[in-house]
Coordinates of C-alpha atoms in Angstrom, one line a residue:
Chain A
M178 CA 31.3 31.1 21.9
L179 CA 28.5 28.5 22.6
T180 CA 29.4 25.2 21.0
D181 CA 27.1 22.9 22.4
L182 CA 23.4 22.5 23.4
I183 CA 22.7 20.1 26.2
G184 CA 25.5 18.1 25.0
I185 CA 24.9 18.3 21.3
P186 CA 27.3 20.5 19.1
I187 CA 25.7 23.1 17.5
Q188 CA 27.3 22.0 14.4
A189 CA 25.7 18.9 14.4
L190 CA 22.5 19.9 15.3
A191 CA 22.5 22.9 12.9
G192 CA 23.5 20.4 10.0
Q193 CA 20.5 17.9 10.8
L194 CA 18.0 20.8 11.2
L195 CA 18.9 22.0 7.6
L196 CA 18.8 18.0 6.4
G197 CA 15.4 17.9 8.2
L198 CA 14.3 21.3 6.5
I199 CA 15.4 19.7 3.1
N200 CA 13.4 16.5 3.7
G201 CA 10.6 18.3 4.7
S202 CA 10.6 20.4 1.5
F203 CA 10.2 17.1 -0.4
Y204 CA 7.5 16.0 1.9
A205 CA 6.0 19.4 1.4
M206 CA 6.4 19.3 -2.5
L207 CA 5.0 15.7 -2.8
S208 CA 1.9 16.3 -0.5
L209 CA 1.1 19.4 -2.1
G210 CA 0.7 17.2 -5.6
L211 CA -1.1 14.7 -3.8
A212 CA -3.7 17.2 -2.6
I213 CA -3.8 18.8 -5.7
I214 CA -4.7 15.5 -7.7
F215 CA -7.0 14.4 -4.9
G216 CA -8.8 17.8 -4.8
L217 CA -10.1 17.4 -8.5
L218 CA -9.8 13.8 -9.4
H219 CA -10.6 12.3 -5.9
I220 CA -8.0 9.6 -6.2
I221 CA -4.9 9.3 -4.1
N222 CA -2.1 8.9 -6.7
F223 CA -0.1 6.0 -5.7
A224 CA 2.2 6.5 -8.6
H225 CA 3.5 9.8 -7.2
G226 CA 6.5 8.4 -6.0
A227 CA 7.3 6.5 -9.1
Q228 CA 6.8 9.8 -11.1
Y229 CA 9.4 11.6 -8.5
T230 CA 11.8 8.7 -9.4
M231 CA 10.8 9.1 -13.1
G232 CA 12.0 12.7 -12.7
A233 CA 15.4 11.8 -11.2
F234 CA 16.1 9.3 -13.8
A235 CA 14.8 11.6 -16.6
A236 CA 17.6 14.3 -15.2
W237 CA 20.2 11.1 -15.1
M238 CA 19.3 10.0 -18.5
G239 CA 19.4 13.6 -20.0
M240 CA 23.0 14.2 -18.7
T241 CA 24.2 10.5 -19.5
Y242 CA 23.0 10.0 -22.8
A243 CA 22.2 13.7 -24.1
G244 CA 24.8 15.7 -22.2
I245 CA 21.8 17.8 -20.8
D246 CA 22.9 19.5 -17.7
Y247 CA 21.1 20.1 -14.3
W248 CA 19.5 23.4 -15.3
W249 CA 18.0 22.3 -18.7
A250 CA 16.7 19.0 -16.9
L251 CA 15.0 21.0 -14.2
L252 CA 13.1 22.6 -16.7
L253 CA 12.6 19.5 -19.3
A254 CA 12.4 16.6 -16.9
P255 CA 8.9 17.9 -15.4
L256 CA 7.7 18.5 -18.8
V257 CA 8.2 15.2 -20.1
V258 CA 7.1 13.4 -16.9
G259 CA 4.2 16.0 -17.0
L260 CA 3.3 14.8 -20.5
I261 CA 3.4 11.2 -19.6
G262 CA 1.1 12.1 -16.8
V263 CA -1.5 13.6 -19.0
A264 CA -1.2 10.5 -21.2
I265 CA -1.8 8.6 -18.1
E266 CA -4.7 10.5 -17.1
R267 CA -6.4 10.2 -20.8
L268 CA -5.6 6.9 -21.6
L269 CA -6.4 5.1 -18.0
L270 CA -7.5 7.4 -15.2
V271 CA -10.4 8.7 -17.4
R272 CA -12.1 5.3 -17.7
I273 CA -12.2 4.8 -13.9
R274 CA -13.8 8.5 -12.9
N275 CA -17.2 7.0 -11.7
L276 CA -15.8 4.2 -9.9
P277 CA -15.2 4.4 -6.2
A278 CA -12.1 6.2 -5.3
L279 CA -10.3 3.1 -4.1
Y280 CA -10.0 1.6 -7.7
G281 CA -7.8 4.9 -8.6
L282 CA -5.4 4.0 -5.8
L283 CA -5.1 0.3 -7.1
L284 CA -4.7 1.6 -10.7
T285 CA -2.0 3.8 -9.7
F286 CA -0.3 1.3 -7.4
G287 CA -0.1 -1.0 -10.5
L288 CA 1.5 1.9 -12.6
A289 CA 3.9 2.5 -9.6
L290 CA 5.0 -1.2 -9.8
I291 CA 5.3 -0.9 -13.6
I292 CA 7.5 2.0 -13.6
Q293 CA 9.5 0.9 -10.8
G294 CA 10.0 -2.6 -12.3
L295 CA 11.1 -1.1 -15.8
F296 CA 13.6 1.0 -13.8
R297 CA 14.9 -1.9 -12.0
N298 CA 15.3 -4.0 -15.2
Y299 CA 16.9 -1.5 -16.9
F300 CA 19.3 0.5 -14.4
G301 CA 19.5 -2.4 -11.7
A302 CA 18.7 -1.7 -7.7
S303 CA 21.8 0.1 -6.9
G304 CA 22.1 3.8 -6.8
L305 CA 23.3 5.8 -9.6
R306 CA 25.3 9.1 -9.1
Y307 CA 24.2 12.4 -10.2
P308 CA 26.7 15.2 -9.9
I309 CA 26.0 18.6 -8.2
P310 CA 25.9 21.1 -10.9
A311 CA 29.1 23.2 -10.9
A312 CA 27.7 26.4 -10.0
L313 CA 26.5 25.1 -6.7
S314 CA 29.2 22.6 -5.6
S315 CA 30.8 24.7 -2.8
G316 CA 29.6 25.7 0.4
T317 CA 29.8 28.6 2.8
N318 CA 30.8 28.5 6.3
L319 CA 28.3 30.3 8.4
G320 CA 30.5 30.2 11.5
F321 CA 28.1 27.9 13.4
M322 CA 27.9 25.5 10.7
F323 CA 28.9 24.8 6.9
L324 CA 26.2 25.4 4.4
P325 CA 26.5 23.5 1.1
H326 CA 25.1 25.8 -1.3
Y327 CA 23.3 23.0 -3.1
R328 CA 21.1 22.4 -0.2
A329 CA 20.2 26.0 0.3
W330 CA 19.1 26.3 -3.1
V331 CA 17.1 23.4 -2.8
L332 CA 15.4 24.8 0.0
F333 CA 15.1 27.9 -1.7
V334 CA 13.4 26.6 -4.9
S335 CA 11.1 24.1 -3.2
L336 CA 9.8 26.8 -0.8
A337 CA 9.5 29.0 -3.9
V338 CA 7.5 26.5 -5.7
C339 CA 5.4 25.5 -3.0
L340 CA 4.4 29.5 -2.7
V341 CA 4.1 29.9 -6.4
T342 CA 1.6 27.0 -6.1
W343 CA -0.3 28.4 -3.4
F344 CA -0.5 31.7 -5.2
L345 CA -1.7 30.3 -8.3
I346 CA -4.6 28.1 -6.6
E347 CA -5.6 30.6 -4.1
R348 CA -5.0 34.1 -5.9
T349 CA -5.7 33.7 -9.3
T350 CA -8.6 33.1 -11.7
I351 CA -7.1 29.7 -12.9
G352 CA -7.0 28.8 -9.2
S353 CA -10.4 30.1 -8.5
T354 CA -11.9 27.9 -11.3
L355 CA -10.1 24.8 -10.2
R356 CA -11.2 25.4 -6.6
A357 CA -14.8 25.6 -8.0
A358 CA -14.5 22.6 -10.0
Q359 CA -13.6 20.9 -7.1
E360 CA -16.7 22.0 -5.2
N361 CA -19.0 21.5 -8.1
P362 CA -17.8 20.4 -11.3
N363 CA -21.2 20.2 -13.1
L364 CA -22.0 23.7 -12.2
V365 CA -18.6 24.9 -13.4
E366 CA -19.3 22.9 -16.7
A367 CA -22.5 24.7 -17.1
F368 CA -20.5 27.7 -17.4
G369 CA -18.9 26.7 -20.3
I370 CA -15.5 25.6 -18.5
N371 CA -14.1 22.4 -20.1
V372 CA -13.7 20.2 -16.8
P373 CA -12.2 17.0 -18.3
R374 CA -9.5 19.2 -19.7
L375 CA -9.1 20.8 -16.4
I376 CA -8.6 17.7 -14.8
T377 CA -6.1 16.2 -17.2
I378 CA -4.3 19.4 -16.9
T379 CA -4.1 19.2 -13.0
Y380 CA -3.1 15.4 -13.1
G381 CA -0.3 16.6 -15.3
A382 CA 0.9 19.5 -13.3
G383 CA 0.7 17.4 -10.2
V384 CA 2.9 14.7 -11.9
A385 CA 5.2 17.2 -13.0
L386 CA 5.7 18.8 -9.5
A387 CA 6.7 15.2 -8.3
A388 CA 9.3 15.1 -11.2
F389 CA 10.6 18.4 -10.3
A390 CA 11.1 17.3 -6.8
G391 CA 12.7 14.5 -8.3
V392 CA 15.3 16.4 -10.2
L393 CA 16.0 18.5 -7.2
A394 CA 16.7 15.3 -5.3
A395 CA 18.9 13.2 -7.8
P396 CA 22.3 15.2 -6.8
I397 CA 21.1 14.7 -2.9
Y398 CA 20.1 11.1 -2.7
S399 CA 21.3 8.5 -4.7
V400 CA 19.1 7.9 -8.1
Q401 CA 17.5 4.4 -7.8
P402 CA 14.3 2.9 -8.6
Q403 CA 12.7 2.5 -5.2
M404 CA 13.6 6.1 -4.1
G405 CA 10.2 7.3 -4.5
A406 CA 8.2 4.4 -3.0
D407 CA 10.0 4.8 0.2
L408 CA 9.5 8.5 0.4
L409 CA 5.9 8.2 -0.6
I410 CA 4.9 6.0 2.4
V411 CA 6.1 8.7 4.6
V412 CA 4.4 11.4 2.5
F413 CA 1.1 9.5 2.8
A414 CA 1.5 9.5 6.7
V415 CA 2.4 13.4 6.5
V416 CA -0.8 13.8 4.4
V417 CA -2.8 11.8 7.2
I418 CA -1.2 14.2 9.6
G419 CA -2.0 17.5 7.7
G420 CA -5.3 16.6 6.0
M421 CA -5.6 17.6 2.5
G422 CA -8.1 20.3 3.1
S423 CA -5.2 22.9 2.8
I424 CA -2.5 23.9 0.6
L425 CA -0.3 26.0 3.0
G426 CA -1.6 23.3 5.6
S427 CA 0.4 20.7 3.5
V428 CA 3.4 22.9 3.1
V429 CA 3.5 23.8 6.8
T430 CA 3.0 20.2 8.0
G431 CA 5.7 18.9 5.5
L432 CA 8.2 21.2 6.5
C433 CA 7.7 20.7 10.3
L434 CA 7.5 17.0 10.3
G435 CA 11.0 17.1 8.3
L436 CA 12.2 19.6 10.9
V437 CA 11.0 17.0 13.8
E438 CA 12.5 14.0 11.9
G439 CA 15.8 16.1 11.8
L440 CA 15.8 16.7 15.6
T441 CA 14.9 13.0 16.2
K442 CA 18.1 12.1 14.5
V443 CA 19.9 14.2 16.9
F444 CA 18.6 13.3 20.2
Y445 CA 17.3 9.6 19.5
P446 CA 18.6 8.3 16.1
E447 CA 16.8 5.0 16.6
A448 CA 13.6 6.3 16.1
S449 CA 14.2 8.9 13.4
S450 CA 12.8 6.5 10.7
V451 CA 9.5 6.0 12.5
V452 CA 8.7 9.4 14.4
I453 CA 6.8 10.7 11.6
F454 CA 4.3 7.6 12.0
F455 CA 4.3 7.9 15.5
I456 CA 3.0 11.4 15.1
M457 CA 0.5 10.3 12.6
I458 CA -0.6 7.9 15.4
L459 CA -1.1 10.5 18.0
V460 CA -2.9 12.9 15.7
L461 CA -5.3 10.1 14.5
M462 CA -6.0 9.5 18.2
V463 CA -6.7 13.3 19.1
K464 CA -7.9 14.8 16.0
P465 CA -8.6 12.2 13.2
E466 CA -9.5 14.3 10.4
G467 CA -5.9 15.7 10.3
L468 CA -4.6 19.1 11.6
F469 CA -5.7 21.1 8.6
G470 CA -8.3 18.7 7.4
R471 CA -12.1 19.0 7.6
A472 CA -14.3 16.6 9.2
S473 CA -15.9 14.3 6.2
Chain B
M152 CA -39.9 -8.3 -8.4
A153 CA -41.9 -9.4 -11.7
E154 CA -40.4 -12.6 -13.2
P155 CA -41.5 -13.0 -16.7
L156 CA -43.7 -16.2 -16.4
S157 CA -43.2 -17.6 -19.8
I158 CA -39.6 -18.8 -18.8
T159 CA -40.2 -19.7 -15.1
P160 CA -41.5 -23.3 -14.9
D161 CA -44.3 -23.9 -12.5
F162 CA -42.5 -26.7 -10.4
V163 CA -39.3 -24.4 -9.3
P164 CA -39.6 -24.3 -5.7
V165 CA -39.4 -20.9 -4.2
V166 CA -35.9 -21.4 -2.3
P167 CA -34.4 -18.6 0.0
A168 CA -31.4 -17.3 -1.8
E169 CA -29.2 -17.7 1.1
R170 CA -30.1 -21.2 1.8
D171 CA -29.5 -22.0 -1.8
D172 CA -26.0 -20.7 -1.7
K173 CA -25.6 -22.4 1.3
A174 CA -26.0 -25.8 -0.5
L175 CA -23.8 -24.7 -3.3
H176 CA -21.0 -23.8 -1.1
R177 CA -21.2 -26.9 0.8
V178 CA -20.6 -28.7 -2.3
I179 CA -17.8 -26.4 -3.6
F180 CA -16.0 -26.9 -0.1
I181 CA -16.0 -30.7 -0.5
V182 CA -15.0 -30.5 -4.2
L183 CA -12.3 -28.3 -2.7
A184 CA -11.4 -30.8 0.0
L185 CA -11.1 -33.4 -2.9
A186 CA -9.1 -31.3 -4.9
I187 CA -6.6 -30.6 -2.0
C188 CA -6.4 -34.4 -1.5
V189 CA -5.9 -35.4 -5.1
A190 CA -3.4 -32.5 -5.9
P191 CA -0.2 -33.7 -4.6
A192 CA -0.2 -36.7 -6.8
F193 CA 0.1 -34.4 -9.8
I194 CA 1.7 -31.3 -8.6
Y195 CA 4.8 -30.9 -6.5
P196 CA 3.5 -30.3 -2.9
V197 CA 5.9 -27.5 -2.0
F198 CA 4.3 -25.6 -4.6
L199 CA 0.8 -26.3 -3.3
M200 CA 1.9 -25.3 0.2
K201 CA 2.8 -22.1 -1.2
V202 CA -0.5 -21.6 -3.2
L203 CA -2.3 -22.5 0.1
C204 CA -0.4 -20.3 2.3
F205 CA -1.1 -17.4 -0.2
A206 CA -4.5 -18.2 -0.7
L207 CA -5.0 -17.7 3.2
F208 CA -3.0 -14.4 3.0
A209 CA -5.4 -13.3 0.1
S210 CA -8.6 -14.4 2.0
A211 CA -7.7 -12.7 4.9
F212 CA -7.3 -9.3 3.0
N213 CA -10.4 -10.1 1.2
L214 CA -12.3 -10.7 4.3
L215 CA -11.4 -7.0 5.2
F216 CA -11.9 -5.6 1.9
G217 CA -14.6 -7.5 0.4
Y218 CA -16.9 -7.9 3.2
A219 CA -15.9 -4.7 5.5
G220 CA -15.0 -2.1 2.5
L221 CA -11.9 -1.7 4.1
L222 CA -8.6 -1.5 1.7
S223 CA -5.7 -2.4 3.8
F224 CA -2.2 -1.7 2.1
G225 CA -0.6 -2.8 5.2
H226 CA -1.1 -6.6 5.6
A227 CA 2.5 -7.4 5.1
A228 CA 2.9 -6.1 8.6
F229 CA 0.7 -9.1 10.1
F230 CA 2.2 -11.6 7.6
G231 CA 5.8 -10.8 8.1
L232 CA 5.6 -10.3 12.0
A233 CA 3.8 -13.7 12.3
S234 CA 6.3 -15.1 10.2
Y235 CA 9.5 -13.8 12.1
V236 CA 7.6 -15.0 15.7
S237 CA 7.1 -18.4 14.1
A238 CA 10.5 -18.8 12.8
Y239 CA 12.3 -17.1 15.9
T240 CA 10.3 -19.3 18.4
A241 CA 10.7 -22.6 16.4
K242 CA 14.4 -21.8 15.9
F243 CA 15.5 -20.5 19.2
W244 CA 13.0 -21.7 21.8
G245 CA 12.6 -25.1 20.0
I246 CA 9.1 -25.4 20.3
T247 CA 6.9 -27.7 18.4
P248 CA 5.4 -25.9 15.1
E249 CA 2.1 -26.0 15.9
L250 CA 2.9 -23.8 18.8
A251 CA 5.3 -21.9 16.7
I252 CA 2.4 -21.0 14.3
L253 CA 0.2 -20.2 17.2
A254 CA 2.4 -17.9 18.6
G255 CA 2.8 -16.0 15.2
T256 CA -0.9 -16.0 14.9
A257 CA -1.4 -14.4 18.3
A258 CA 1.4 -12.0 17.7
G259 CA -0.1 -10.9 14.6
A260 CA -3.6 -10.6 15.9
L261 CA -2.4 -8.4 18.7
L262 CA -0.7 -6.1 16.5
G263 CA -4.1 -6.4 14.2
L264 CA -5.8 -5.1 17.5
A265 CA -3.5 -2.3 17.8
F266 CA -3.3 -1.2 14.3
G267 CA -7.1 -1.6 13.8
A268 CA -8.1 0.5 16.6
I269 CA -5.9 3.4 15.1
A270 CA -6.8 2.7 11.3
I271 CA -10.5 2.8 11.5
R272 CA -10.7 6.0 12.5
R273 CA -10.5 7.0 9.1
Q274 CA -12.3 5.3 5.9
G275 CA -11.6 4.8 2.2
I276 CA -8.3 6.3 0.8
Y277 CA -7.2 7.4 4.2
F278 CA -7.6 4.0 5.8
A279 CA -5.3 2.8 3.2
M280 CA -2.8 5.1 3.6
I281 CA -2.5 4.9 7.3
T282 CA -2.3 1.0 7.1
L283 CA 0.6 1.3 4.8
A284 CA 2.3 3.8 7.0
L285 CA 1.8 1.6 10.1
A286 CA 3.1 -1.6 8.5
Q287 CA 6.1 0.4 7.3
M288 CA 6.9 0.9 11.2
V289 CA 7.0 -2.9 11.4
Y290 CA 9.6 -2.8 8.5
F291 CA 11.7 -0.4 10.1
F292 CA 11.6 -2.2 13.4
S293 CA 12.4 -5.6 11.6
V294 CA 15.5 -3.6 9.9
Q295 CA 16.6 -2.1 13.3
R296 CA 16.4 -5.2 15.3
P297 CA 18.6 -7.8 13.8
D298 CA 18.9 -9.5 17.0
F299 CA 15.4 -10.6 16.5
T300 CA 15.0 -10.8 12.9
N301 CA 18.6 -11.3 11.8
G302 CA 18.9 -8.4 9.4
E303 CA 19.1 -8.7 5.8
D304 CA 19.9 -12.5 6.0
G305 CA 16.6 -13.2 7.6
I306 CA 16.0 -16.2 10.0
Q307 CA 17.2 -19.1 8.1
A308 CA 17.1 -22.9 8.5
V309 CA 14.2 -22.8 10.5
P310 CA 13.4 -26.4 11.8
R311 CA 10.1 -27.7 10.7
G312 CA 10.0 -30.0 13.6
H313 CA 7.4 -32.6 14.7
L314 CA 3.7 -31.7 14.8
F315 CA 2.6 -32.2 18.5
G316 CA 5.9 -33.5 19.1
L317 CA 5.0 -36.8 17.1
F318 CA 4.7 -36.1 13.3
D319 CA 8.0 -35.3 11.4
L320 CA 7.2 -32.5 9.2
S321 CA 10.4 -32.8 7.3
N322 CA 8.7 -35.0 5.4
D323 CA 6.8 -32.9 2.6
M324 CA 3.4 -35.0 2.5
T325 CA 3.1 -34.7 6.3
L326 CA 3.6 -31.1 6.2
Y327 CA 1.3 -30.9 3.2
W328 CA -1.7 -32.6 5.0
T329 CA -0.8 -30.1 8.1
V330 CA -1.1 -27.0 5.9
A331 CA -4.2 -28.4 4.2
A332 CA -5.7 -28.9 7.4
I333 CA -5.0 -25.4 8.5
F334 CA -6.2 -24.0 5.2
M335 CA -9.7 -25.8 5.2
G336 CA -10.1 -25.0 8.9
A337 CA -9.2 -21.3 8.2
M338 CA -11.3 -21.0 5.0
L339 CA -14.5 -22.6 6.9
L340 CA -13.9 -20.2 9.6
I341 CA -13.9 -17.2 7.0
H342 CA -17.2 -18.7 5.5
R343 CA -18.8 -19.1 9.0
F344 CA -17.9 -15.3 9.8
V345 CA -19.0 -13.8 6.4
H346 CA -22.3 -15.5 6.7
S347 CA -22.9 -15.3 10.4
P348 CA -25.1 -12.4 11.7
Y349 CA -22.0 -10.5 12.8
G350 CA -21.0 -10.8 9.2
Q351 CA -24.3 -9.7 7.7
V352 CA -24.1 -6.7 9.9
L353 CA -20.6 -6.2 8.8
Q354 CA -21.8 -6.1 5.1
A355 CA -24.3 -3.7 6.1
V356 CA -21.9 -1.2 7.5
R357 CA -19.9 -1.5 4.3
D358 CA -22.7 -0.7 2.2
N359 CA -24.2 2.3 4.2
E360 CA -22.4 2.8 7.5
R361 CA -24.9 5.8 8.8
R362 CA -27.9 3.7 8.2
A363 CA -26.3 0.6 10.2
V364 CA -25.4 3.2 13.0
S365 CA -29.1 4.4 12.9
L366 CA -30.2 1.0 13.1
G367 CA -28.2 1.0 16.5
Y368 CA -25.3 -1.3 15.5
R369 CA -21.8 -0.1 16.6
A370 CA -20.2 0.1 13.4
Q371 CA -16.5 0.7 14.7
R372 CA -16.6 -2.4 16.9
Y373 CA -17.7 -4.4 13.7
K374 CA -14.9 -3.0 11.8
L375 CA -12.1 -3.6 14.5
M376 CA -13.5 -7.1 15.1
A377 CA -13.1 -7.8 11.2
F378 CA -9.8 -6.1 11.3
V379 CA -8.3 -8.4 13.8
M380 CA -9.9 -11.6 12.3
S381 CA -8.3 -10.5 9.0
A382 CA -4.9 -9.8 10.7
A383 CA -4.8 -13.0 12.4
I384 CA -5.8 -15.0 9.3
A385 CA -3.0 -13.2 7.5
S386 CA -0.6 -14.0 10.6
L387 CA -1.8 -17.7 10.3
A388 CA -0.5 -17.6 6.7
G389 CA 2.7 -15.9 7.3
A390 CA 3.5 -18.1 10.4
T391 CA 2.8 -21.3 8.2
K392 CA 4.7 -20.1 5.4
A393 CA 7.6 -19.6 7.7
I394 CA 7.3 -23.3 8.9
V395 CA 7.0 -24.5 5.3
F396 CA 9.9 -22.6 3.6
Q397 CA 12.0 -22.5 6.8
V398 CA 12.9 -19.1 6.4
A399 CA 11.3 -15.6 7.6
T400 CA 13.1 -12.5 5.9
L401 CA 12.7 -8.8 5.2
V402 CA 10.5 -9.6 2.1
D403 CA 7.6 -10.6 4.2
V404 CA 7.3 -7.4 5.8
H405 CA 8.0 -5.1 2.8
W406 CA 5.3 -3.1 1.7
S407 CA 5.5 -4.9 -1.8
M408 CA 4.2 -8.0 0.1
S409 CA 1.0 -6.0 0.9
G410 CA 0.5 -5.9 -2.8
E411 CA 0.4 -9.4 -3.2
P412 CA -3.0 -10.4 -1.4
I413 CA -4.6 -7.3 -3.0
L414 CA -3.5 -8.3 -6.6
M415 CA -4.8 -12.1 -5.9
A416 CA -8.1 -11.2 -4.3
L417 CA -8.5 -8.5 -7.2
V418 CA -7.8 -11.3 -9.9
G419 CA -9.9 -14.1 -8.3
G420 CA -12.6 -11.6 -7.2
V421 CA -13.1 -9.2 -4.3
G422 CA -15.9 -10.1 -2.0
T423 CA -16.0 -13.7 -2.8
I424 CA -15.3 -16.4 -0.7
F425 CA -13.3 -18.5 -3.2
G426 CA -12.1 -15.9 -5.4
P427 CA -8.9 -15.1 -3.4
L428 CA -7.8 -19.0 -3.7
V429 CA -8.5 -18.9 -7.3
G430 CA -6.4 -15.6 -7.8
A431 CA -3.6 -17.0 -5.4
A432 CA -3.4 -20.2 -7.4
V433 CA -3.3 -18.2 -10.7
M434 CA -0.8 -15.7 -9.6
T435 CA 1.7 -18.1 -7.9
T436 CA 1.7 -20.3 -10.9
L437 CA 2.4 -17.1 -13.1
Q438 CA 5.1 -16.3 -10.5
N439 CA 6.5 -19.8 -11.1
Y440 CA 6.7 -19.8 -14.7
L441 CA 8.2 -16.4 -14.8
V442 CA 10.9 -17.0 -12.2
S443 CA 13.7 -16.6 -14.8
A444 CA 12.1 -13.3 -15.8
G445 CA 13.6 -11.9 -12.7
S446 CA 12.3 -8.1 -12.1
W447 CA 10.1 -8.2 -14.9
I448 CA 7.5 -9.9 -12.4
T449 CA 6.9 -6.6 -10.8
V450 CA 6.3 -5.0 -14.3
I451 CA 3.7 -7.8 -15.2
Q452 CA 2.0 -7.6 -11.9
G453 CA 1.7 -4.0 -12.4
V454 CA 0.2 -4.7 -15.8
I455 CA -2.3 -7.1 -14.4
F456 CA -3.2 -4.5 -11.6
V457 CA -4.1 -2.0 -14.2
L458 CA -6.1 -4.6 -16.4
C459 CA -8.1 -6.0 -13.5
V460 CA -8.9 -2.4 -12.7
L461 CA -9.7 -1.2 -16.0
T462 CA -11.9 -4.3 -17.7
F463 CA -11.9 -7.1 -14.9
R464 CA -13.0 -5.7 -11.5
A465 CA -15.2 -8.4 -10.8
G466 CA -12.4 -11.1 -11.2
I467 CA -12.6 -14.5 -12.3
V468 CA -14.7 -15.9 -9.6
G469 CA -16.8 -12.9 -9.2
T470 CA -17.6 -13.1 -13.0
I471 CA -18.8 -16.6 -13.0
A472 CA -20.8 -15.7 -9.7
D473 CA -22.3 -13.0 -12.1
R474 CA -23.0 -15.3 -14.6
L475 CA -24.7 -17.9 -12.3
K476 CA -26.4 -15.3 -10.4
R477 CA -25.1 -16.8 -7.2
N478 CA -22.9 -15.6 -4.3
L479 CA -19.5 -17.5 -4.3

């Protein structure tokens, strides 16, 4: 049986590819949320990483203080964090709607600092452990690799969430209203649709998506205040590479870049943390508007 | 534009606005120089040097954001790399501090040329995200090359050395005059740059790029030049900081360091010459008082960010300038 491929054991290769796919699914979910928020609010949500962190912490706090298990956390954490997002939009972002987009970036950067600082104050900088739910704690030997069930679950759920989001936006009435509001908010408002409310809901939904990703990530990565910020910078590069023009584009770009990162870990580990940034540079030189972006 | 005659006295001479501001700026620079001379009599010089280094860093950021409209979230890369290069060359090559600072500045400027050429291919928020991502590469490089950066510990006990091989910088006051000279020189350079024809075109590109291009200006070239200038001055700040505090660490290249000059420029006034200095003084003083508050500083910085964006976008100097109807 074939056990190695150009000197790399198949086991290790498959393991890293799976890890890459999982990272990629997080990139996909987060860049998807960024793109949805950007589409309607025209701001880059710098607090996206912090909101992902909030999701993970909400799950951890729920379990530690209230005994809420993983499955309920998966439902409740995005809801709670999404509501906080709604409050943020209503109280803060609404006030800068007519300002240049860069102010949104600065404001949400400030929010990210606040959230991250608060978590560090109360929980310290070291990671907290969140257990893998009992039902998914085992794994299956596939012959060529060992597949932990939790990782398979994360991959499955995140892909499902991405597809559902795509379906909602591209194939339903709500989605077409949303897209119309992106194109021409004044006209949509003239048709009697409450655009400010649509904006609030969109922001809340984007934030909830980030929190959902945070809950999924909690058992895999350690729960710590910095987890979102580090991830967000990579997601920014993913967004630059893919462009924010297309939902499926974001998802595909995220997954592919995760895979590339996984492969780099096998063949040239030193470069694995920067390979996505290198790809970003290449894309900027060849197609500055991004792979799925539209020239501005 | 028609002025209401009743409140315009007859004897007010018609002075071109630009000329008028020049005279005012000259006065401010002289006052600033005097203040810098007098300050160490009242304030601990090492703290003052910290303010000056960060004022330079914030001014570098502001040069790009305020005058070219390009929001960089990656200036820690230049600040940090220059800090490492300056610390490394001063400690392990044993070169004199002015050469170490020069080496750091040159390294940062070169990095700025490379990053600038890539980043200016996009504008607005994309530019911000790209600079942040590029800077993160420098951070990862610093983490992965402990032979150069000494990893988590950083390069410590950097010798301050003798300026030009003559003046002993281990004396705080000698070092203070050196840093003050570097600061004043760089500030005058920034002022000259902004008010030169080059700087005026840059601002035209910021305000309406298409129009500037249609007038025959090569917008990209102007932006790149501004980027390199800004990177070089941020590097000068980082390199000087490494000599003053005798240390270069991962903190200097971390993304949160890129947030510092942004906040300082915002507090002081984006797009003003003197705003970043005021912002740096305010924020550094605040940090000094809050040093016991530990990680609450991050929270407070975040709150100031939010408040500034919501209610105080002109910043301190910008507000004064608006009141005086002058450019500061």
